[in-house]
Coordinates of C-alpha atoms in Angstrom, one line a residue:
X1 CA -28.5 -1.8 -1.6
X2 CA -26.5 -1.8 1.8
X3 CA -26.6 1.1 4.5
X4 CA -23.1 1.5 4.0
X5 CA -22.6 2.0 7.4
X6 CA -19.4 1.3 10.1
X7 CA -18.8 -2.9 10.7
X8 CA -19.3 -1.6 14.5
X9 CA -22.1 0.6 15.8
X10 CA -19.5 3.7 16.3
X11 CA -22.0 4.6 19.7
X12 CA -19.9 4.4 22.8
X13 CA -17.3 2.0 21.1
X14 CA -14.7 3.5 22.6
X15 CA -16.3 3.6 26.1
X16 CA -16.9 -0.2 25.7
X17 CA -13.4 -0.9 24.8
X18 CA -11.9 1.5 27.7
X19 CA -14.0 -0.6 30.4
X20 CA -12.7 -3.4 28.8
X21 CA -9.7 -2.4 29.0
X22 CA -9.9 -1.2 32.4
X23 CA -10.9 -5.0 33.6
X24 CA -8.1 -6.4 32.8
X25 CA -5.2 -8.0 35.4
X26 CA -2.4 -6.7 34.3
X27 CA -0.3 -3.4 34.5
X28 CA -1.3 -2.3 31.2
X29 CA -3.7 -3.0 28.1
X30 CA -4.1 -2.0 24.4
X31 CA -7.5 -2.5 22.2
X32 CA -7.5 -2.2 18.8
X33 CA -10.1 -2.4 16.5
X34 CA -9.7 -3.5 12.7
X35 CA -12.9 -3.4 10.8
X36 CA -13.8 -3.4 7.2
X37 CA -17.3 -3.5 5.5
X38 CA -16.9 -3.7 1.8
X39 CA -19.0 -4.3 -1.7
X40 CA -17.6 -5.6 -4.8
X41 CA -19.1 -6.1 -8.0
X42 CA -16.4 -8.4 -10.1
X43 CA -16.9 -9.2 -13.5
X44 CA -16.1 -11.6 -16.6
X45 CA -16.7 -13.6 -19.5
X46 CA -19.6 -11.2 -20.0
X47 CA -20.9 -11.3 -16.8
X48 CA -21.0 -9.6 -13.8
X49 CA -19.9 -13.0 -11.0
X50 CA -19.5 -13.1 -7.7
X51 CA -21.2 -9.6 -6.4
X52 CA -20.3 -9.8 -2.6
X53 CA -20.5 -8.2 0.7
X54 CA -17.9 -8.4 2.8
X55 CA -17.4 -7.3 6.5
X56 CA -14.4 -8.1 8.2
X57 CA -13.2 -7.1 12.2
X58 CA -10.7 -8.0 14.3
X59 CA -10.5 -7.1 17.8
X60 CA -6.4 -7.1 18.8
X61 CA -5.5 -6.8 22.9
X62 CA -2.2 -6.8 24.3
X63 CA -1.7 -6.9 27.8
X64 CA 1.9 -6.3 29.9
X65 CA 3.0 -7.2 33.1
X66 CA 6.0 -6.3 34.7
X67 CA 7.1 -5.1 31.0
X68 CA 6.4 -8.6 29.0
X69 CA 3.6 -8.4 26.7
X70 CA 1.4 -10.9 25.4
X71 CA -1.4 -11.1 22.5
X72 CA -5.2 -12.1 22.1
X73 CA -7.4 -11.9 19.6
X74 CA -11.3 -12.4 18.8
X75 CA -14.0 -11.0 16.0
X76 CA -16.7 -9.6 17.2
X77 CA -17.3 -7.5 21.1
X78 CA -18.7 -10.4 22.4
X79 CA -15.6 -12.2 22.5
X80 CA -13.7 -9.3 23.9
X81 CA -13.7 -9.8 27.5
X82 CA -13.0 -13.2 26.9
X83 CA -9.6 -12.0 24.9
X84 CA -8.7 -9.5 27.3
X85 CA -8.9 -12.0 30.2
X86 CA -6.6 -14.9 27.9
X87 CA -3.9 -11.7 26.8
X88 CA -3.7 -10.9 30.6
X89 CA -3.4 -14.5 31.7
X90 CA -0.5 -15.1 29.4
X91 CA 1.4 -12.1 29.9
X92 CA 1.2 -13.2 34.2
X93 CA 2.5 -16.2 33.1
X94 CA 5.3 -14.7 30.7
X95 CA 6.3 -12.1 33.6
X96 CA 6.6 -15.0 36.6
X97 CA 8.2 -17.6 34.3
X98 CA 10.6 -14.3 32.9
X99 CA 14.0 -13.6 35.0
X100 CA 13.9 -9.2 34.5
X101 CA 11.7 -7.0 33.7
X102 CA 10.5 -6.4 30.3
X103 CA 10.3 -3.6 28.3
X104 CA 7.1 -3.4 26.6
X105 CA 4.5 0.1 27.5
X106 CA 1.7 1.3 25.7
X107 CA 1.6 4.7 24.1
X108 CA 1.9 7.4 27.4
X109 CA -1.2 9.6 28.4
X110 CA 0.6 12.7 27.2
X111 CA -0.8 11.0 23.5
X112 CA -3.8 11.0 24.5
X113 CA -4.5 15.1 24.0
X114 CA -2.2 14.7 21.1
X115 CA -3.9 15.3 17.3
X116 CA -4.1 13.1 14.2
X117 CA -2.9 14.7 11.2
X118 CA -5.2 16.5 9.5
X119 CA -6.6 13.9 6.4
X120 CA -9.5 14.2 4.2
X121 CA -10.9 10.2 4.8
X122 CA -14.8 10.2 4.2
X123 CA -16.1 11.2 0.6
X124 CA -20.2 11.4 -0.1
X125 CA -18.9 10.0 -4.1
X126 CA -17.6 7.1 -2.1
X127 CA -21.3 6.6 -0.9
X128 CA -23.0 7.1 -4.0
X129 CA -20.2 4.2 -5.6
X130 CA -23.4 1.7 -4.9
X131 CA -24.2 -1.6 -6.8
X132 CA -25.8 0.2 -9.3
X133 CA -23.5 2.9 -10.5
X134 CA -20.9 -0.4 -10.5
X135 CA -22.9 -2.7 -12.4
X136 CA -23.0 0.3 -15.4
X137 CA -19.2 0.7 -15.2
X138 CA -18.5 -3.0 -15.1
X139 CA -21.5 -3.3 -18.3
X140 CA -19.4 -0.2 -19.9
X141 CA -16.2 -2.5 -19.8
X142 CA -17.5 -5.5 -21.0
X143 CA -19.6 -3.8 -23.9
X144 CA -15.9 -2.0 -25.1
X145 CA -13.8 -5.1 -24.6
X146 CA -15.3 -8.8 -24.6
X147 CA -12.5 -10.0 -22.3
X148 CA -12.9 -7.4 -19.3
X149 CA -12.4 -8.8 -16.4
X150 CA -11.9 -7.1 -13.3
X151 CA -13.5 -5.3 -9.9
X152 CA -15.1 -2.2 -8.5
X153 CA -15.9 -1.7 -4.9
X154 CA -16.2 0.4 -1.9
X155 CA -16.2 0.0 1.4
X156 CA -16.1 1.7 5.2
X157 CA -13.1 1.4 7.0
X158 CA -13.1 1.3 10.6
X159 CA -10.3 1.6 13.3
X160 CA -10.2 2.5 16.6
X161 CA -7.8 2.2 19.8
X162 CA -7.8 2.6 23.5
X163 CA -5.4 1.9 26.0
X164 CA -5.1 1.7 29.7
X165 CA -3.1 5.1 30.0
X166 CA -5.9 7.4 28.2
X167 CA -5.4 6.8 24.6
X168 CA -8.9 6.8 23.1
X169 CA -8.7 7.4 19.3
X170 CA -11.4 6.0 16.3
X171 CA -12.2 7.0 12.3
X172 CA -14.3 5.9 9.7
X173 CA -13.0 6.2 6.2
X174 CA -14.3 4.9 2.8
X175 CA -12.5 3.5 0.5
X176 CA -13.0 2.9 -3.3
X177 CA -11.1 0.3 -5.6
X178 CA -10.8 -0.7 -9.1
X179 CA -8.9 -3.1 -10.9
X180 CA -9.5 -3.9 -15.1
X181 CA -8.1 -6.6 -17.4
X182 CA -8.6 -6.3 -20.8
X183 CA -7.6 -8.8 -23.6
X184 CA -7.4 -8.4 -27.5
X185 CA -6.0 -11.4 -29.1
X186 CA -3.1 -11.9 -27.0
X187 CA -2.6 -8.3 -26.5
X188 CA -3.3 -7.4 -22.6
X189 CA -3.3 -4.1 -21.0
X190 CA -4.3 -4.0 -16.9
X191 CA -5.1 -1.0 -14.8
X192 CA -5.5 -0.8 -10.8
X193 CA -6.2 2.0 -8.4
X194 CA -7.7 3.0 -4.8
X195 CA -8.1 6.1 -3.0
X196 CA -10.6 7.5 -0.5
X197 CA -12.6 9.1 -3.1
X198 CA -14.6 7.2 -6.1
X199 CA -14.5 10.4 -8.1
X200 CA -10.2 10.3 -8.1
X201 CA -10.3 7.1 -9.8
X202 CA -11.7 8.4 -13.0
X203 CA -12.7 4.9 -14.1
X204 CA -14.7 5.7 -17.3
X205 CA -11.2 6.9 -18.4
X206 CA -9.5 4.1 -16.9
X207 CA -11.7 1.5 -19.0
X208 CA -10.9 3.4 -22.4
X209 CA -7.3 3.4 -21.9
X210 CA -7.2 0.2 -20.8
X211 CA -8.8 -1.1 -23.7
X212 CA -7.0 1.3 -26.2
X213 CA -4.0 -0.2 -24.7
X214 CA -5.0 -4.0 -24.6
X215 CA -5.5 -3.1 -28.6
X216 CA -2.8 -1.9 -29.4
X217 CA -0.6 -4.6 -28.1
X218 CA -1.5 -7.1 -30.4
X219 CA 1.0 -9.2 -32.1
X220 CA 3.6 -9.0 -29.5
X221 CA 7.6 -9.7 -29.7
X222 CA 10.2 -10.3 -27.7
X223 CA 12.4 -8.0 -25.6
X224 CA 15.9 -8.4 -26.3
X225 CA 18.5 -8.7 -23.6
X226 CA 20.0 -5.1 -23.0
X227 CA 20.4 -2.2 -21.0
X228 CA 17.5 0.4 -21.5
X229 CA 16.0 3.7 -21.0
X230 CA 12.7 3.1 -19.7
X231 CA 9.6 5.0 -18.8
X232 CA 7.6 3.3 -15.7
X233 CA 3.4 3.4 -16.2
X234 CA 2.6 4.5 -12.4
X235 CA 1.9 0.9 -11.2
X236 CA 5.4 -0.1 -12.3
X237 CA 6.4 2.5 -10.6
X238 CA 4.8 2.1 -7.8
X239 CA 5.6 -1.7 -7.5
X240 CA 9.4 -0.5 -7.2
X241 CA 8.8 2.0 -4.3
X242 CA 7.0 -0.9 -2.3
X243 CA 10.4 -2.3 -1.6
X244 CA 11.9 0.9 0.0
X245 CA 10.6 0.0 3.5
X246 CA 13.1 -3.4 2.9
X247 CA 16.3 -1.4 2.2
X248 CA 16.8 -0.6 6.0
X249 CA 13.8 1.9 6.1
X250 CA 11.5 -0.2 8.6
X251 CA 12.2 0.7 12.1
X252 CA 13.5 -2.9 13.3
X253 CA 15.9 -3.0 10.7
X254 CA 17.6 0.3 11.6
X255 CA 17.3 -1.0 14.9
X256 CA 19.4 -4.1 13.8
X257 CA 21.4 -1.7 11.9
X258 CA 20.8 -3.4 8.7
X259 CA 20.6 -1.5 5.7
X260 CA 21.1 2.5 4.5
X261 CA 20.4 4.1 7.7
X262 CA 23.5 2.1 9.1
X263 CA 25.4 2.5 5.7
X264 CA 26.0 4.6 4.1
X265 CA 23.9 7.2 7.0
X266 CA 21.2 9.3 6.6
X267 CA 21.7 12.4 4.2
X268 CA 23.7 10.3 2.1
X269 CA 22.5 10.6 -1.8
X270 CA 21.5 7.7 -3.5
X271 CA 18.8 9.0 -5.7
X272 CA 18.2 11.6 -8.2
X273 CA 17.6 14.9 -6.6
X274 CA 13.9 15.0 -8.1
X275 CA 13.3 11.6 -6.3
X276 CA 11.6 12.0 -2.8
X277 CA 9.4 9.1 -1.3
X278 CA 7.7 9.6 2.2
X279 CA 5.2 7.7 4.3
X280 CA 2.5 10.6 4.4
X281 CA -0.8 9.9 6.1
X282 CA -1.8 13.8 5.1
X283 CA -1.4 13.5 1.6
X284 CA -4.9 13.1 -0.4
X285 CA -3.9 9.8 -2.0
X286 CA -3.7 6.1 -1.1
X287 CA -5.6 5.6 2.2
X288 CA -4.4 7.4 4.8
X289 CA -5.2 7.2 8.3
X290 CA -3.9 9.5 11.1
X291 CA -3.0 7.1 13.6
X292 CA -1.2 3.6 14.3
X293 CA -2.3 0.6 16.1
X294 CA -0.9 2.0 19.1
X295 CA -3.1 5.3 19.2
X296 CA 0.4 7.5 18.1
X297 CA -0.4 9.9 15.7
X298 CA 1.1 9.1 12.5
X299 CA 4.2 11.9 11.2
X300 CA 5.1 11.9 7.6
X301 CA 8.6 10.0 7.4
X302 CA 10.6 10.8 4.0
X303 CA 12.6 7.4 3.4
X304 CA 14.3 9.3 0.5
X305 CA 14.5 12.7 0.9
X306 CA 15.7 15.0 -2.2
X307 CA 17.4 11.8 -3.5
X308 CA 18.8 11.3 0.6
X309 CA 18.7 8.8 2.3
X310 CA 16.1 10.1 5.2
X311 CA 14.8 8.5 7.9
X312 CA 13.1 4.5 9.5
X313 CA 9.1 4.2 10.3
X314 CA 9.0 3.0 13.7
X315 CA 6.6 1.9 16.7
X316 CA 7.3 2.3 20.1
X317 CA 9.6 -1.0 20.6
X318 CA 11.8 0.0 17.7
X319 CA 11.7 3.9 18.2
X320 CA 13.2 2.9 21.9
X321 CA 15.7 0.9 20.7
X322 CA 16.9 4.0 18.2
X323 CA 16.6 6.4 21.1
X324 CA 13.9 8.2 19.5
X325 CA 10.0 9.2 19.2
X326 CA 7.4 6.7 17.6
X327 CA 6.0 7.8 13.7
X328 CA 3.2 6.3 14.4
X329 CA 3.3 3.0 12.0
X330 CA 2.9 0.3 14.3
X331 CA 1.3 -2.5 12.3
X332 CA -0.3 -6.3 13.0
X333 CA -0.5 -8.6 10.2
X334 CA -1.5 -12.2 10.5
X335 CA 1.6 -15.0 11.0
X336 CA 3.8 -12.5 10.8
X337 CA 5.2 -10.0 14.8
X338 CA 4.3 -7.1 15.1
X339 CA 6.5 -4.4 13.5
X340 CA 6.5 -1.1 12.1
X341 CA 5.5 -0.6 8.2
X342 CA 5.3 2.2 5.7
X343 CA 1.8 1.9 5.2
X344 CA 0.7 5.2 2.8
X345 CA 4.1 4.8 0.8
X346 CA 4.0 7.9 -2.1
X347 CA 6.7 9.2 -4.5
X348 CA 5.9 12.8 -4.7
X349 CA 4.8 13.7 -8.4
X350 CA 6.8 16.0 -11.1
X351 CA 5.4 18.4 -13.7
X352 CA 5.1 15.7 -16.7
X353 CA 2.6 14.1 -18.6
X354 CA 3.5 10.5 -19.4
X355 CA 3.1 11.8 -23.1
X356 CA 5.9 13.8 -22.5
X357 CA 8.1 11.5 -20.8
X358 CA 7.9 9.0 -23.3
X359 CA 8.5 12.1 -25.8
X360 CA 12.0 12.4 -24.3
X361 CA 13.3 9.0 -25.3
X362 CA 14.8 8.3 -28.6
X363 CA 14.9 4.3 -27.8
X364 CA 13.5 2.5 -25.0
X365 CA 10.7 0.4 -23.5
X366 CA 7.7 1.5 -22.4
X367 CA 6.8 -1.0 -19.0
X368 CA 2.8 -0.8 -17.5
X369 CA 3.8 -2.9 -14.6
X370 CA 5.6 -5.6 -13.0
X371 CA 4.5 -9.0 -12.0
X372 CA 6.1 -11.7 -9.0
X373 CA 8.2 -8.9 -7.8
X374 CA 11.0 -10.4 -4.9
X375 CA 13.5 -9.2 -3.0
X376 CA 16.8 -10.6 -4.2
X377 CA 20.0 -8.3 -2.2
X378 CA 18.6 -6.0 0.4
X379 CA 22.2 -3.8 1.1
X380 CA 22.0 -3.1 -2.7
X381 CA 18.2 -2.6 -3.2
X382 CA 18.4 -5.4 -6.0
X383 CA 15.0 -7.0 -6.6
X384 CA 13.8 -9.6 -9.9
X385 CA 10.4 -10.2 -11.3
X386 CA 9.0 -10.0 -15.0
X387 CA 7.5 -7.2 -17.0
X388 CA 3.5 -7.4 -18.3
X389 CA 0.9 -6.5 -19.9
X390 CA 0.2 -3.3 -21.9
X391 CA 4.4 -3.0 -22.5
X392 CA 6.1 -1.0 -25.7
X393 CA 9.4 -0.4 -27.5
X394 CA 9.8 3.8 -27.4
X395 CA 11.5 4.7 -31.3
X396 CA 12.0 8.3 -31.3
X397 CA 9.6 9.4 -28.5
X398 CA 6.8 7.2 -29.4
X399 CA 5.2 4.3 -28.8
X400 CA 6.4 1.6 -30.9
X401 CA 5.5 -2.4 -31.6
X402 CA 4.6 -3.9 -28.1
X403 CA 6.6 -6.6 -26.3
X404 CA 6.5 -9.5 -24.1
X405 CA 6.7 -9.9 -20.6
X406 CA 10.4 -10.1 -19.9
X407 CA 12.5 -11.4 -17.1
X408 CA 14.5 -8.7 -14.8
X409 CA 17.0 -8.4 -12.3
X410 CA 18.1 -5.2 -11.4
X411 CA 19.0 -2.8 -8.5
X412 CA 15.8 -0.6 -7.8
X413 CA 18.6 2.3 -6.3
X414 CA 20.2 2.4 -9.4
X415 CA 17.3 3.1 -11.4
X416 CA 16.4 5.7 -8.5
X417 CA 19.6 6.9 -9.0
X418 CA 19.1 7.7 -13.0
X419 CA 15.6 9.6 -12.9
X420 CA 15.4 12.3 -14.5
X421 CA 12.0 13.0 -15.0
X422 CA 8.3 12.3 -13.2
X423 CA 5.0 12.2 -14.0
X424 CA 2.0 14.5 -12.7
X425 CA -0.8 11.6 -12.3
X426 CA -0.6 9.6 -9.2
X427 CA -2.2 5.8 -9.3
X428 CA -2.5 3.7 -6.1
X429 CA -2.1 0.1 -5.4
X430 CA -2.8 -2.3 -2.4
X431 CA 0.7 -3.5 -0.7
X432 CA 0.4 -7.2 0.2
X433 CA -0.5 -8.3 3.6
X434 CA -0.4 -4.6 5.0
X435 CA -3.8 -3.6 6.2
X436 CA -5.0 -0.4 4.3
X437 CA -1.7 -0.4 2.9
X438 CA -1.1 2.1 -0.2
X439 CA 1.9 2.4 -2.9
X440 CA 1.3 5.8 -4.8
X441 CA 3.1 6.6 -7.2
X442 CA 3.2 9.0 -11.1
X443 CA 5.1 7.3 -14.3
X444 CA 8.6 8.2 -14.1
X445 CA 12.2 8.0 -16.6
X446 CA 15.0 6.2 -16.3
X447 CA 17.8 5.0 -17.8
X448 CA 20.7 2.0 -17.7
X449 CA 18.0 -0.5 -16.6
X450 CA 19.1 -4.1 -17.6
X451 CA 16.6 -7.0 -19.3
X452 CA 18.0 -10.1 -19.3
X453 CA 18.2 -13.0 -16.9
X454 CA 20.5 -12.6 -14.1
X455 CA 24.1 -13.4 -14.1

């Protein structure tokens, strides 16, 4: 059994970074720390496979001069004076070589007295999620379905920044994760979630479902071409509201004035009323964390407000070029420039029980998720991908004979635009290449939404 303890010692951390920091040749310098320390018991064919530990950290540094910036990276402290030196190097070079001044700053000093948002980030369940207690829930799986296949884990999350104007920030947070496939014949049925807290995930339910599900959709038919009500499981759901951020809501692009907070405007409705989706580093789902990779306090944004369109995520470049404050999302991910990203996406929850959302249809489908998910039309918030797994026909407010996986293309605004009802239960999924990146999201209903390949 591991110490569960931070990748970095958290003693004086921030002290070490600020004097490296402070060495640096250039006008101005930013540290950031990206660490991970994680445990994952994954498990098939009747086995538990692959148990590993996994610690991860990244030390970023970006150094200005004269307002260019440039980038370094290493893994471990040891390398970091050695990083700071090559960032500051290379942004000298990039300010003589450059014929005006630049642009780029770090967060100001007046940050540094300014608070994170208050967030509830370390749980003592988390702890306790050891080897052990994951071993029984992965045996628990297997034993009720002999083609379980899947993942628990937890892990400590560490991040920390400093900068040369005063910015000191740092948290710990710990993270559990699940993921299940179960298979009946060729009946499947697949859960996922992550929070902060083991406890939230209620797994033991999670595996029974699952399986009850996986059961259930044996003997599988097609899905006819049509238009349908529908009733999202939260993880279709939430694999919708990932694409928000690419309809205009990421700072750069309402920089670029691309997308709906250049047309049709903010406060313009495109949604059902019920529908609100925010970036909310306060709320007690997904993985929150107060503060961006430039030490500003993260604000909750509401990209859909009331059914409105609301307001962009920025960083400091792009909240500059919109005349504005940062919201705190600055982000790094590898091979891609930096930019600002919706990180803790979550579609705030209704009063429903999926039960009773399913109730309300006389015909429809039932869809748990959605798999290869693209962006297709970005002005009209059209996306295509395929439908899977534990997926039903509704007949008179039930759930009826299962279907296949069927082919999509449809405009994720317009089915915004139709809800008319949400779920209570919130589920939580990973957002590709964002780091602790979180779509939240309850079932939800509704209606017009077309099967069919495109055309």
């Amino acid at each position: 059994m591991s110490s569960f303890t931070a990748p970095v010692a958290s003693d004086a951390l921030l002290e070490t970074l600020q004097k490296a920091a402070a060495a640096a040749d250039a006008d101005a310098v930013e540290i950031a720390l990206l660490g991970r320390a994680g445990e994952y018991t994954r498990f098939a064919g009747g086995r538990i496979h692959q148990p590993q530990n996994i610690t991860e950290t990244q030390f970023t540094v970006r150094a200005i001069v004269n307002g260019h910036p440039a980038r370094s990276a290493c893994g471990t402290l040891d390398g970091l004076a050695s990083a700071v030196s090559r960032a500051a190097v290379l942004a000298r070079e990039l300010a003589a070589r450059a014929a005006s001044p630049g642009h780029a700053a770090v967060a100001s000093a007046g940050l540094a007295a300014a608070s994170s948002p208050d967030s509830s980030v370390w749980y003592e369940e988390t702890e306790a999620f050891d080897a052990g207690a994951r071993a029984s829930l992965a045996a628990s799986a297997m034993r009720q379905n002999a083609g379980a296949a899947g993942m628990f884990g937890r892990a400590v999350t560490q991040m920390a920044v400093v900068n040369s104007a005063g910015v000191a920030r740092h948290t710990l947070a710990t993270e559990a994760s699940g993921s299940l496939t179960a298979t009946v014949d060729e009946g499947t049925s697949h859960w996922i979630d992550l929070h902060r807290s083991a406890s939230a995930l209620g797994v033991e339910q999670a595996i029974e479902r699952t399986v009850r599900e996986a059961t259930a959709g044996r003997g599988r038919g097609p899905l006819a071409d049509g238009h349908y009500t529908v009733v999202l499981g939260p993880q279709a759901a939430g694999e919708l509201i990932g694409f928000l951020p690419d309809f205009g809501f990421a700072g750069e692009l309402a920089a670029a004035g691309v997308g709906l907070l250049a047309t049709p405007g903010p406060g313009t409705p495109v949604a059902a009323p019920m529908v609100t989706v925010a970036d909310d580093a306060t709320a007690a789902a997904g993985l929150p964390i107060g503060f961006d990779l430039e030490g500003t306090p993260k604000s909750r944004v509401a990209l859909l407000d009331a059914g409105r369109v609301g307001a962009a995520v920025t960083d400091l470049t792009t909240a500059r070029a919109l005349g504005t404050a940062s919201t705190g999302h600055a982000h790094v991910a590898r091979e891609e420039p930096p930019r600002p990203v919706a990180a803790n996406l979550r579609l705030e929850p209704g009063d429903q029980t999926e039960a009773e959302l399913i109730a309300g249809v006389e015909r429809g489908v039932y869809v748990q998720r959605f798999w290869y998910t693209r962006l297709v039309d970005r002005v009209t918030g059209t996306i295509t991908g395929v439908s899977r797994d534990g997926c039903f026909l509704i007949e008179n407010g039930r759930l009826g004979a299962p279907v296949a996986g069927a082919r999509f293309t449809h405009s994720v605004l317009d089915l915004l635009s139709t809800v008319d009802g949400l779920g209570r239960d919130l589920r939580s999924q990973p957002v590709m290449n964002v780091w602790n990146g979180a779509a939240t999201a309850p079932a939800l209903r509704g209606h017009n939404f077309r099967f069919g390949a495109a055309r």
